[in-house]
Tab-separated table of C-alpha atoms (C1' of nucleotides) in Angstrom:
chain	number	residue	atom	x	y	z
A	22	VAL	CA	-18.468	-11.650	-31.884
A	23	SER	CA	-20.643	-9.039	-32.229
A	24	PRO	CA	-19.820	-6.161	-34.770
A	25	THR	CA	-19.242	-3.654	-32.056
A	26	LYS	CA	-16.742	-5.990	-30.482
A	27	THR	CA	-14.386	-6.339	-33.623
A	28	ALA	CA	-15.010	-2.808	-34.123
A	29	THR	CA	-14.027	-1.533	-30.695
A	30	ARG	CA	-11.044	-3.808	-30.348
A	31	GLY	CA	-9.188	-5.325	-33.266
A	32	GLN	CA	-6.749	-7.035	-31.342
A	33	LEU	CA	-5.359	-7.496	-27.597
A	34	SER	CA	-2.040	-6.065	-26.814
A	35	ARG	CA	-0.039	-5.238	-23.102
A	36	ALA	CA	-0.566	-1.369	-24.077
A	37	LEU	CA	-4.337	-2.165	-24.636
A	38	VAL	CA	-4.967	-3.677	-21.079
A	39	VAL	CA	-2.676	-1.024	-19.469
A	40	ASP	CA	-4.381	1.799	-20.548
A	41	ARG	CA	-7.645	0.194	-19.489
A	42	ALA	CA	-6.154	-1.073	-16.239
A	43	LEU	CA	-5.196	2.452	-15.454
A	44	VAL	CA	-7.957	3.980	-16.321
A	45	ILE	CA	-9.951	1.826	-13.858
A	46	ALA	CA	-7.472	2.403	-11.105
A	47	ASP	CA	-7.441	6.247	-11.436
A	48	ALA	CA	-11.566	6.019	-11.124
A	49	GLU	CA	-11.901	3.521	-8.501
A	50	GLY	CA	-8.496	2.616	-7.003
A	51	LEU	CA	-6.386	-0.440	-7.500
A	52	GLU	CA	-8.526	-3.037	-5.939
A	53	ALA	CA	-11.346	-2.815	-8.853
A	54	VAL	CA	-8.407	-3.411	-11.251
A	55	THR	CA	-9.364	-7.076	-11.437
A	56	ILE	CA	-8.242	-9.663	-14.553
A	57	ARG	CA	-11.997	-10.484	-14.887
A	58	ARG	CA	-13.040	-7.016	-14.871
A	59	LEU	CA	-10.853	-6.051	-17.472
A	60	ALA	CA	-11.144	-9.213	-19.793
A	61	THR	CA	-15.122	-8.001	-20.050
A	62	GLU	CA	-14.357	-4.545	-20.623
A	63	LEU	CA	-12.135	-5.617	-23.359
A	64	ASP	CA	-14.688	-7.961	-24.628
A	65	VAL	CA	-12.382	-11.072	-23.839
A	66	THR	CA	-12.123	-14.063	-21.916
A	67	PRO	CA	-10.053	-13.581	-18.830
A	68	MET	CA	-7.797	-15.856	-20.079
A	69	ALA	CA	-6.765	-13.882	-23.108
A	70	LEU	CA	-4.897	-11.946	-20.533
A	71	TYR	CA	-2.558	-14.454	-19.707
A	72	TRP	CA	-1.206	-14.651	-23.214
A	73	HIS	CA	0.215	-11.179	-22.618
A	74	PHE	CA	0.921	-10.973	-18.903
A	75	ARG	CA	2.635	-13.699	-17.040
A	76	THR	CA	0.443	-12.934	-13.528
A	77	LYS	CA	-1.572	-10.277	-12.143
A	78	ASP	CA	1.667	-8.606	-10.642
A	79	ASP	CA	3.155	-8.841	-14.558
A	80	LEU	CA	0.294	-6.701	-15.305
A	81	LEU	CA	0.446	-3.929	-12.444
A	82	ALA	CA	4.123	-3.859	-13.426
A	83	GLY	CA	2.971	-2.642	-16.902
A	84	THR	CA	0.744	-0.254	-15.443
A	85	ALA	CA	3.176	1.423	-13.255
A	86	ASP	CA	6.107	1.396	-15.944
A	87	ARG	CA	2.899	3.102	-17.934
A	88	VAL	CA	3.229	5.917	-15.294
A	89	LEU	CA	6.802	5.958	-15.762
A	90	ASP	CA	6.681	6.366	-19.338
A	91	GLU	CA	5.446	9.899	-18.839
A	92	LEU	CA	8.160	10.972	-16.643
A	93	ALA	CA	10.116	13.780	-17.917
A	94	ILE	CA	13.597	14.217	-16.969
A	95	PRO	CA	14.726	17.849	-15.964
A	96	PRO	CA	17.342	19.962	-17.389
A	97	ASP	CA	20.852	19.185	-15.828
A	98	THR	CA	21.618	22.533	-14.850
A	99	GLY	CA	22.276	24.621	-11.417
A	100	SER	CA	23.238	23.730	-8.069
A	101	TRP	CA	22.979	20.067	-7.066
A	102	ALA	CA	20.123	21.468	-4.389
A	103	SER	CA	18.466	22.915	-7.535
A	104	ARG	CA	18.994	19.946	-9.604
A	105	ILE	CA	17.665	17.446	-6.972
A	106	GLN	CA	14.314	19.597	-6.359
A	107	ALA	CA	13.911	19.577	-10.160
A	108	ALA	CA	13.950	15.957	-9.893
A	109	ILE	CA	11.710	15.111	-7.465
A	110	THR	CA	9.343	17.667	-8.547
A	111	ALA	CA	9.402	15.944	-12.211
A	112	LEU	CA	8.693	12.544	-10.446
A	113	VAL	CA	5.710	14.472	-8.355
A	114	GLU	CA	4.486	15.366	-11.719
A	115	ALA	CA	4.206	12.068	-13.258
A	116	LEU	CA	2.739	10.347	-10.385
A	117	ARG	CA	0.079	13.312	-9.688
A	118	PRO	CA	-2.301	12.311	-12.555
A	119	HIS	CA	-2.112	8.622	-10.939
A	120	PRO	CA	-2.452	8.626	-7.281
A	121	GLN	CA	-3.672	4.941	-7.093
A	122	VAL	CA	-0.545	3.656	-8.939
A	123	ALA	CA	2.212	5.904	-7.581
A	124	MET	CA	2.578	3.030	-4.941
A	125	LEU	CA	3.111	0.428	-7.797
A	126	VAL	CA	6.230	2.294	-9.020
A	127	ALA	CA	8.412	2.283	-6.247
A	128	HIS	CA	9.420	-1.408	-6.966
A	129	ARG	CA	9.896	-0.415	-10.745
A	130	ILE	CA	12.019	2.617	-11.106
A	131	LEU	CA	15.124	0.728	-11.133
A	132	LEU	CA	13.680	-1.459	-13.935
A	133	HIS	CA	12.793	1.497	-16.278
A	134	PRO	CA	14.899	3.336	-18.452
A	135	THR	CA	13.563	6.992	-17.238
A	136	GLY	CA	13.499	6.041	-14.009
A	137	LEU	CA	17.233	4.659	-13.982
A	138	ALA	CA	18.059	8.106	-15.577
A	139	LEU	CA	16.408	9.896	-12.977
A	140	THR	CA	18.235	7.840	-10.183
A	141	GLU	CA	21.446	8.662	-11.911
A	142	THR	CA	21.209	12.463	-11.801
A	143	ALA	CA	19.715	12.406	-8.400
A	144	LEU	CA	22.445	10.105	-7.244
A	145	ALA	CA	25.155	12.881	-8.591
A	146	CYS	CA	23.616	15.145	-6.806
A	147	LEU	CA	23.877	13.341	-3.653
A	148	SER	CA	27.556	12.761	-4.167
A	149	GLU	CA	28.284	16.318	-5.009
A	150	ALA	CA	26.610	17.366	-1.912
A	151	GLY	CA	29.078	15.557	0.193
A	152	PHE	CA	26.776	12.363	1.233
A	153	THR	CA	28.665	8.789	1.073
A	154	PRO	CA	27.843	6.117	-1.436
A	155	ALA	CA	25.507	4.503	1.098
A	156	GLU	CA	23.807	7.934	2.403
A	157	SER	CA	23.166	8.711	-1.426
A	158	ALA	CA	21.450	5.585	-2.146
A	159	GLN	CA	19.945	6.163	0.800
A	160	MET	CA	18.362	9.212	0.080
A	161	ALA	CA	17.797	8.687	-3.282
A	162	GLU	CA	15.664	5.917	-2.323
A	163	HIS	CA	13.935	8.393	0.347
A	164	ALA	CA	13.312	11.124	-2.273
A	165	LEU	CA	11.178	8.509	-4.528
A	166	GLN	CA	9.181	7.533	-1.332
A	167	THR	CA	8.829	11.313	-0.602
A	168	ALA	CA	7.269	11.733	-4.242
A	169	ILE	CA	5.100	8.956	-3.765
A	170	MET	CA	3.934	10.019	0.003
A	171	LEU	CA	2.912	13.549	-1.066
A	172	VAL	CA	1.124	12.114	-3.938
A	173	THR	CA	-0.851	9.629	-2.187
A	174	GLY	CA	-1.066	11.411	1.149
A	175	ASN	CA	-4.104	11.606	2.893
A	176	GLN	CA	-4.831	15.062	2.712
A	177	VAL	CA	-4.621	15.283	-1.179
A	178	ASP	CA	-5.661	12.048	-2.905
A	179	ASP	CA	-9.337	12.476	-3.225
A	180	SER	CA	-9.681	8.801	-5.116
A	181	GLY	CA	-11.592	6.250	-3.915
A	182	SER	CA	-15.400	6.030	-2.852
A	183	VAL	CA	-16.190	9.679	-1.607
A	184	GLU	CA	-18.772	8.316	0.931
A	185	GLN	CA	-15.895	6.115	2.798
A	186	ARG	CA	-13.501	8.881	2.548
A	187	ASP	CA	-16.411	11.456	4.124
A	188	GLY	CA	-16.739	8.928	6.769
A	189	GLU	CA	-13.213	8.832	7.904
A	190	ILE	CA	-13.233	12.494	8.125
A	191	ALA	CA	-16.682	12.595	10.044
A	192	ALA	CA	-15.021	10.028	12.370
A	193	LYS	CA	-11.864	11.766	12.865
A	194	THR	CA	-13.430	14.980	13.372
A	195	ALA	CA	-16.142	13.886	16.023
A	196	MET	CA	-12.463	12.342	17.788
A	197	ILE	CA	-10.925	15.566	18.178
A	198	ALA	CA	-14.128	17.369	19.113
A	199	SER	CA	-14.538	14.779	21.985
A	200	LEU	CA	-10.795	15.976	23.608
A	201	PRO	CA	-10.386	18.130	26.072
A	202	ALA	CA	-9.569	21.659	24.767
A	203	ASP	CA	-6.806	22.108	27.587
A	204	GLN	CA	-4.872	19.126	26.374
A	205	TYR	CA	-5.183	19.223	23.011
A	206	PRO	CA	-5.371	23.003	21.837
A	207	HIS	CA	-3.213	22.549	18.634
A	208	LEU	CA	-5.324	19.356	17.591
A	209	LYS	CA	-8.566	21.485	18.106
A	210	LEU	CA	-7.248	24.526	15.968
A	211	MET	CA	-6.221	22.476	13.143
A	212	ALA	CA	-8.426	20.006	12.857
A	213	ALA	CA	-9.566	21.370	9.768
A	214	ASP	CA	-6.030	21.581	8.305
A	215	LEU	CA	-5.311	18.052	9.188
A	216	MET	CA	-8.358	16.658	7.296
A	217	GLN	CA	-7.912	18.272	3.886
A	218	CYS	CA	-5.397	20.548	2.727
A	219	GLN	CA	-6.209	23.671	0.460
A	220	ASP	CA	-3.988	24.307	-1.901
A	221	VAL	CA	-2.273	21.353	-3.653
A	222	ASP	CA	0.613	22.760	-5.438
A	223	GLN	CA	1.621	24.615	-2.603
A	224	PHE	CA	1.271	21.409	-0.509
A	225	PHE	CA	3.558	19.385	-2.948
A	226	ALA	CA	5.734	22.500	-3.363
A	227	LEU	CA	6.488	22.490	0.607
A	228	GLY	CA	7.070	18.761	0.861
A	229	VAL	CA	9.724	18.968	-1.961
A	230	GLU	CA	11.174	22.447	-0.334
A	231	HIS	CA	11.405	20.444	2.728
A	232	PHE	CA	13.178	17.211	1.454
A	233	VAL	CA	15.504	19.700	-0.042
A	234	ALA	CA	15.982	21.612	3.036
A	235	GLY	CA	16.612	18.868	5.028
A	236	LEU	CA	19.602	17.623	2.126
A	237	GLN	CA	21.390	21.139	2.473
A	238	GLY	CA	21.112	20.901	6.148
A	239	LEU	CA	22.704	17.398	6.582
A	240	ALA	CA	25.142	18.132	3.950
A	241	ALA	CA	26.280	21.592	5.463
A	242	ALA	CA	26.418	19.583	8.804
A	243	ARG	CA	28.835	17.058	7.318
A	244	ARG	CA	30.995	19.893	6.118
A	245	ALA	CA	31.269	21.284	9.610
B	22	VAL	CA	-15.569	-29.728	19.351
B	23	SER	CA	-12.192	-31.720	19.758
B	24	PRO	CA	-10.601	-31.115	23.350
B	25	THR	CA	-7.691	-29.591	21.838
B	26	LYS	CA	-9.873	-26.582	20.723
B	27	THR	CA	-11.707	-25.597	23.927
B	28	ALA	CA	-8.169	-26.201	25.969
B	29	THR	CA	-6.736	-23.428	23.440
B	30	ARG	CA	-9.371	-21.095	22.951
B	31	GLY	CA	-11.671	-20.779	25.553
B	32	GLN	CA	-13.822	-17.591	23.775
B	33	LEU	CA	-13.108	-15.939	20.531
B	34	SER	CA	-12.549	-12.208	21.223
B	35	ARG	CA	-11.304	-8.808	19.373
B	36	ALA	CA	-7.807	-9.293	20.796
B	37	LEU	CA	-7.639	-12.802	20.212
B	38	VAL	CA	-8.482	-12.212	16.438
B	39	VAL	CA	-6.093	-8.973	16.143
B	40	ASP	CA	-3.058	-10.625	18.208
B	41	ARG	CA	-3.505	-14.059	15.426
B	42	ALA	CA	-3.493	-11.590	12.296
B	43	LEU	CA	-0.596	-9.553	13.396
B	44	VAL	CA	1.591	-12.819	13.967
B	45	ILE	CA	0.388	-13.608	9.949
B	46	ALA	CA	1.096	-10.001	8.942
B	47	ASP	CA	4.545	-9.959	10.252
B	48	ALA	CA	5.459	-13.323	8.993
B	49	GLU	CA	3.740	-13.507	5.987
B	50	GLY	CA	2.492	-10.132	4.645
B	51	LEU	CA	-1.099	-8.270	4.757
B	52	GLU	CA	-2.592	-10.316	1.841
B	53	ALA	CA	-2.074	-13.653	3.830
B	54	VAL	CA	-4.370	-12.294	6.488
B	55	THR	CA	-7.511	-14.015	5.387
B	56	ILE	CA	-10.813	-14.157	7.543
B	57	ARG	CA	-11.199	-17.655	6.544
B	58	ARG	CA	-7.155	-18.493	7.393
B	59	LEU	CA	-7.812	-16.642	10.796
B	60	ALA	CA	-10.874	-18.909	11.263
B	61	THR	CA	-9.480	-21.965	10.586
B	62	GLU	CA	-6.242	-21.172	12.747
B	63	LEU	CA	-8.453	-20.117	15.774
B	64	ASP	CA	-10.630	-22.964	15.144
B	65	VAL	CA	-13.607	-21.365	14.585
B	66	THR	CA	-16.026	-20.885	11.276
B	67	PRO	CA	-15.446	-17.635	9.375
B	68	MET	CA	-18.659	-16.401	10.284
B	69	ALA	CA	-17.314	-16.531	13.840
B	70	LEU	CA	-15.257	-13.212	13.165
B	71	TYR	CA	-18.179	-11.081	12.241
B	72	TRP	CA	-19.738	-11.223	15.689
B	73	HIS	CA	-16.537	-9.087	16.523
B	74	PHE	CA	-15.581	-7.294	13.611
B	75	ARG	CA	-18.268	-5.477	11.416
B	76	THR	CA	-15.973	-6.008	8.002
B	77	LYS	CA	-12.527	-7.399	7.346
B	78	ASP	CA	-11.373	-3.418	7.160
B	79	ASP	CA	-12.556	-3.415	10.553
B	80	LEU	CA	-10.581	-6.263	11.370
B	81	LEU	CA	-7.268	-4.621	9.929
B	82	ALA	CA	-7.824	-1.190	11.488
B	83	GLY	CA	-8.380	-2.876	14.962
B	84	THR	CA	-4.622	-4.677	14.092
B	85	ALA	CA	-3.565	-1.299	13.263
B	86	ASP	CA	-4.570	0.424	16.490
B	87	ARG	CA	-2.886	-2.552	17.906
B	88	VAL	CA	0.276	-1.394	17.056
B	89	LEU	CA	-0.296	1.791	18.191
B	90	ASP	CA	-1.240	0.531	21.535
B	91	GLU	CA	2.690	0.092	22.096
B	92	LEU	CA	3.575	3.703	21.013
B	93	ALA	CA	5.259	5.495	23.606
B	94	ILE	CA	4.895	8.914	24.015
B	95	PRO	CA	8.492	10.851	24.684
B	96	PRO	CA	9.231	12.826	27.773
B	97	ASP	CA	8.311	16.663	26.669
B	98	THR	CA	11.469	18.206	27.077
B	99	GLY	CA	14.171	20.117	25.164
B	100	SER	CA	13.845	22.424	21.981
B	101	TRP	CA	11.000	21.756	19.684
B	102	ALA	CA	13.545	20.324	17.014
B	103	SER	CA	14.413	17.637	19.566
B	104	ARG	CA	10.990	17.197	20.573
B	105	ILE	CA	9.485	16.318	17.191
B	106	GLN	CA	12.475	14.080	16.726
B	107	ALA	CA	11.602	11.783	19.501
B	108	ALA	CA	8.098	12.095	18.653
B	109	ILE	CA	8.970	10.368	14.876
B	110	THR	CA	11.487	8.141	16.585
B	111	ALA	CA	9.038	6.791	19.049
B	112	LEU	CA	6.660	6.348	16.305
B	113	VAL	CA	9.100	4.553	13.937
B	114	GLU	CA	10.001	2.347	17.217
B	115	ALA	CA	6.401	1.416	17.494
B	116	LEU	CA	6.188	0.503	13.685
B	117	ARG	CA	9.480	-1.298	13.436
B	118	PRO	CA	8.272	-4.652	14.544
B	119	HIS	CA	5.599	-4.628	12.203
B	120	PRO	CA	6.566	-3.391	8.692
B	121	GLN	CA	3.742	-4.954	6.694
B	122	VAL	CA	1.289	-3.561	8.882
B	123	ALA	CA	3.010	0.218	9.186
B	124	MET	CA	0.819	1.499	6.460
B	125	LEU	CA	-2.344	0.613	7.879
B	126	VAL	CA	-1.521	3.169	11.174
B	127	ALA	CA	-1.845	6.327	8.523
B	128	HIS	CA	-5.660	6.121	8.592
B	129	ARG	CA	-5.887	5.134	12.221
B	130	ILE	CA	-3.509	7.886	14.093
B	131	LEU	CA	-6.026	10.236	14.560
B	132	LEU	CA	-8.738	7.702	15.877
B	133	HIS	CA	-6.260	6.242	18.491
B	134	PRO	CA	-5.548	8.126	22.045
B	135	THR	CA	-1.662	7.901	21.571
B	136	GLY	CA	-1.912	8.395	18.256
B	137	LEU	CA	-3.879	11.800	19.205
B	138	ALA	CA	-1.422	12.683	21.769
B	139	LEU	CA	1.364	12.413	19.726
B	140	THR	CA	-0.070	14.244	17.013
B	141	GLU	CA	-0.853	17.016	19.748
B	142	THR	CA	3.126	17.258	20.751
B	143	ALA	CA	4.134	17.325	16.857
B	144	LEU	CA	1.620	20.299	16.336
B	145	ALA	CA	2.800	21.943	19.046
B	146	CYS	CA	6.433	21.750	17.991
B	147	LEU	CA	5.774	23.109	14.637
B	148	SER	CA	3.794	25.556	15.951
B	149	GLU	CA	6.634	26.816	18.217
B	150	ALA	CA	8.783	26.598	15.118
B	151	GLY	CA	6.573	29.487	13.574
B	152	PHE	CA	4.952	27.198	11.162
B	153	THR	CA	1.411	28.300	10.050
B	154	PRO	CA	-1.449	25.833	11.023
B	155	ALA	CA	-2.012	24.562	7.606
B	156	GLU	CA	1.624	24.038	7.565
B	157	SER	CA	1.890	22.502	10.840
B	158	ALA	CA	-0.802	20.237	9.739
B	159	GLN	CA	0.700	19.531	6.546
B	160	MET	CA	4.507	18.718	8.379
B	161	ALA	CA	2.643	16.552	11.086
B	162	GLU	CA	1.238	14.281	8.486
B	163	HIS	CA	4.156	14.280	6.590
B	164	ALA	CA	6.121	13.070	9.796
B	165	LEU	CA	3.638	10.374	9.964
B	166	GLN	CA	4.420	9.371	6.632
B	167	THR	CA	8.031	9.569	6.972
B	168	ALA	CA	8.040	7.074	9.803
B	169	ILE	CA	6.014	4.523	7.934
B	170	MET	CA	7.874	5.278	4.810
B	171	LEU	CA	11.267	4.428	6.668
B	172	VAL	CA	9.849	1.405	8.120
B	173	THR	CA	8.434	0.051	4.865
B	174	GLY	CA	11.265	0.807	2.967
B	175	ASN	CA	12.658	-1.354	0.323
B	176	GLN	CA	16.214	-1.695	1.469
B	177	VAL	CA	14.673	-2.489	5.157
B	178	ASP	CA	11.868	-4.627	4.855
B	179	ASP	CA	13.008	-8.194	4.723
B	180	SER	CA	9.194	-9.533	5.049
B	181	GLY	CA	7.534	-10.989	2.433
B	182	SER	CA	8.596	-14.363	0.256
B	183	VAL	CA	12.210	-14.533	0.082
B	184	GLU	CA	12.584	-16.011	-3.201
B	185	GLN	CA	10.719	-12.870	-4.618
B	186	ARG	CA	12.560	-10.265	-3.012
B	187	ASP	CA	15.704	-11.967	-4.367
B	188	GLY	CA	14.287	-12.009	-7.831
B	189	GLU	CA	13.611	-8.336	-7.757
B	190	ILE	CA	17.184	-7.694	-6.618
B	191	ALA	CA	18.572	-9.980	-9.095
B	192	ALA	CA	16.768	-8.218	-12.019
B	193	LYS	CA	17.531	-4.971	-11.139
B	194	THR	CA	21.062	-5.362	-10.596
B	195	ALA	CA	21.285	-7.015	-14.061
B	196	MET	CA	19.464	-4.131	-15.455
B	197	ILE	CA	22.247	-1.967	-13.644
B	198	ALA	CA	25.043	-4.025	-14.912
B	199	SER	CA	23.808	-3.665	-18.505
B	200	LEU	CA	24.030	0.281	-18.431
B	201	PRO	CA	26.733	1.966	-20.181
B	202	ALA	CA	29.489	3.080	-17.299
B	203	ASP	CA	30.391	6.327	-18.809
B	204	GLN	CA	26.394	7.428	-18.965
B	205	TYR	CA	25.617	6.031	-15.253
B	206	PRO	CA	28.767	6.256	-13.252
B	207	HIS	CA	26.946	6.610	-9.862
B	208	LEU	CA	24.048	4.239	-10.219
B	209	LYS	CA	26.878	1.322	-10.854
B	210	LEU	CA	29.069	2.712	-8.341
B	211	MET	CA	26.153	2.523	-5.734
B	212	ALA	CA	24.202	-0.470	-7.060
B	213	ALA	CA	25.093	-2.570	-4.043
B	214	ASP	CA	23.756	0.242	-1.468
B	215	LEU	CA	20.441	0.759	-3.276
B	216	MET	CA	19.672	-2.965	-3.110
B	217	GLN	CA	19.858	-2.981	0.574
B	218	CYS	CA	21.267	-0.959	3.521
B	219	GLN	CA	23.901	-2.261	5.947
B	220	ASP	CA	23.123	-0.916	9.117
B	221	VAL	CA	19.496	-0.400	9.836
B	222	ASP	CA	19.662	1.529	12.680
B	223	GLN	CA	21.822	4.133	10.966
B	224	PHE	CA	18.956	3.865	8.136
B	225	PHE	CA	16.379	4.857	10.130
B	226	ALA	CA	18.352	7.616	12.212
B	227	LEU	CA	19.207	9.440	9.143
B	228	GLY	CA	15.899	9.625	8.321
B	229	VAL	CA	14.556	11.325	10.864
B	230	GLU	CA	17.695	13.481	11.045
B	231	HIS	CA	16.988	13.935	7.587
B	232	PHE	CA	13.389	15.131	8.171
B	233	VAL	CA	14.397	17.577	11.172
B	234	ALA	CA	17.156	19.292	9.822
B	235	GLY	CA	14.450	19.993	6.845
B	236	LEU	CA	12.255	21.350	9.446
B	237	GLN	CA	14.970	23.535	10.727
B	238	GLY	CA	16.066	24.968	7.082
B	239	LEU	CA	12.153	26.001	6.406
B	240	ALA	CA	11.776	27.476	9.864
B	241	ALA	CA	15.163	29.785	9.272
B	242	ALA	CA	13.891	30.572	5.894
B	243	ARG	CA	10.609	31.466	7.298
B	244	ARG	CA	12.336	33.882	10.202
B	245	ALA	CA	14.802	35.603	7.511
C	23	DA	C1'	-24.719	-13.147	23.432
C	24	DC	C1'	-21.937	-15.942	20.777
C	25	DC	C1'	-21.488	-19.114	16.905
C	26	DT	C1'	-22.723	-22.539	12.777
C	27	DG	C1'	-24.117	-24.045	8.033
C	28	DA	C1'	-25.512	-22.970	3.462
C	29	DA	C1'	-25.230	-20.182	-0.167
C	30	DC	C1'	-24.001	-15.859	-3.430
C	31	DA	C1'	-21.007	-13.592	-5.792
C	32	DC	C1'	-16.648	-12.979	-6.585
C	33	DC	C1'	-11.257	-13.531	-7.082
C	34	DG	C1'	-6.277	-15.457	-9.892
C	35	DT	C1'	-4.636	-19.239	-12.078
C	36	DT	C1'	-3.796	-23.999	-14.616
C	37	DC	C1'	-4.412	-27.023	-18.366
C	38	DA	C1'	-6.337	-28.695	-22.286
C	39	DA	C1'	-8.227	-27.140	-26.442
C	40	DG	C1'	-9.641	-24.469	-30.428
C	41	DT	C1'	-8.461	-21.373	-34.786
D	9	DA	C1'	0.315	-16.677	-32.502
D	10	DC	C1'	-3.397	-15.744	-30.260
D	11	DC	C1'	-7.659	-16.900	-27.910
D	12	DT	C1'	-11.748	-19.955	-25.361
D	13	DG	C1'	-13.912	-23.270	-22.131
D	14	DA	C1'	-14.360	-25.551	-18.116
D	15	DA	C1'	-12.283	-26.122	-13.656
D	16	DC	C1'	-9.704	-25.371	-9.052
D	17	DA	C1'	-9.208	-23.422	-5.078
D	18	DC	C1'	-9.770	-19.672	-3.185
D	19	DC	C1'	-11.835	-14.893	-1.385
D	20	DG	C1'	-15.254	-11.469	1.625
D	21	DT	C1'	-20.103	-11.580	2.898
D	22	DT	C1'	-25.251	-12.470	3.688
D	23	DC	C1'	-28.785	-14.285	5.876
D	24	DA	C1'	-31.374	-18.265	8.572
D	25	DA	C1'	-31.012	-20.843	12.223
D	26	DG	C1'	-29.147	-22.844	16.044
D	27	DT	C1'	-27.489	-22.512	21.280
DNA sequence: ACCTGAACACCGTTCAAGT
DNA sequence: ACCTGAACACCGTTCAAGT
């Protein structure tokens, strides 16, 4: 019981643990988030965490919820297309700071107040667009997954060990370089673009735009 | 060295290990795939696997490649839209039997012969559609992720422990039921549709259709 | 070339016990 | 209520040794 400890922590709590988990995940990836590591960093026994969390999955769920806490519901104005565009953009913005945790929110969105609110607005947009309930449900889920996908995308997510990522890029580049140019012209031309994207904001914007354009196309086809 | 062992296995090989890993992953999920478990099921020491694989990640990469081996390149006929639709559909069909392994192929597609071939055709379609190289690269990556997303989607993937999934559904259903009906009308109406989709084939078809419709919408906007 | 054996440094989690 | 201690059943992986 050193003075540093008590000065640093005071008391353990769900919020304290989750915040630390988020820091570790952002810096080194989800697999670096460990009960035992969290315990040592929080100057506590591993078992102390089990008072606040039923299991490690519970802890990770809490971390995902922590990300969703930052989600901002967009204003409810404009066409259904612009409203759902705003909804997906809001989700992307919430996930962007935590690309490693993003995939965990898929299972939490319908258990989180803000997540539920955003889903409701998405479903309202999709109904207004003319999709059936089943289709609307699928498209809402699809929208969520798209947001996650954009944020965790290969070309965007730099987190994780740098040398591992560099190795992967080198291997792929070498692979493409070894291909015959007459059979794989596009692959050779766009090799660099496939490895990393230049403008991340543009990347997200185009991704969301693509999703909404697809909805509009399908909705138009439904009306025809 | 029981007679059963030698009769069963003969010799260890990458293919043998990968096949077993695929069986385990399909039945119980990726986290059930373990060096030690594979070893015991193959009647061998854990260390024997390290002769054939540099590391566990290497083994998992091999498993992903094994899935890509089954990928069938579609015929190269029709409009760019129908060709890329066929390409994504082909990928979805290859991934469908192995929803748990699907997420691993994201990092392997540019290191696999068939994956490279499919990517080349996708990039050709996107160039023909009028997208810039950077956009085409993004959309090709996006197409891959969409196929993975559809296959690993919440409403589709039944693999993993049944009671865990049932528990999740029950929790979400209860959550939605607890919401005020006047504020969350769509969520209440479509609760069942959000939990599970009825027609899986229809789910995939609509997902791919949505993606292609989005491309067509963007391409039309580029031309305007 | 292909595999075994023993050991190391990790995991999540249970259970009983402390204050 | 909140945390500790010891123990259990797992992991991936290294290194030396066998055949």
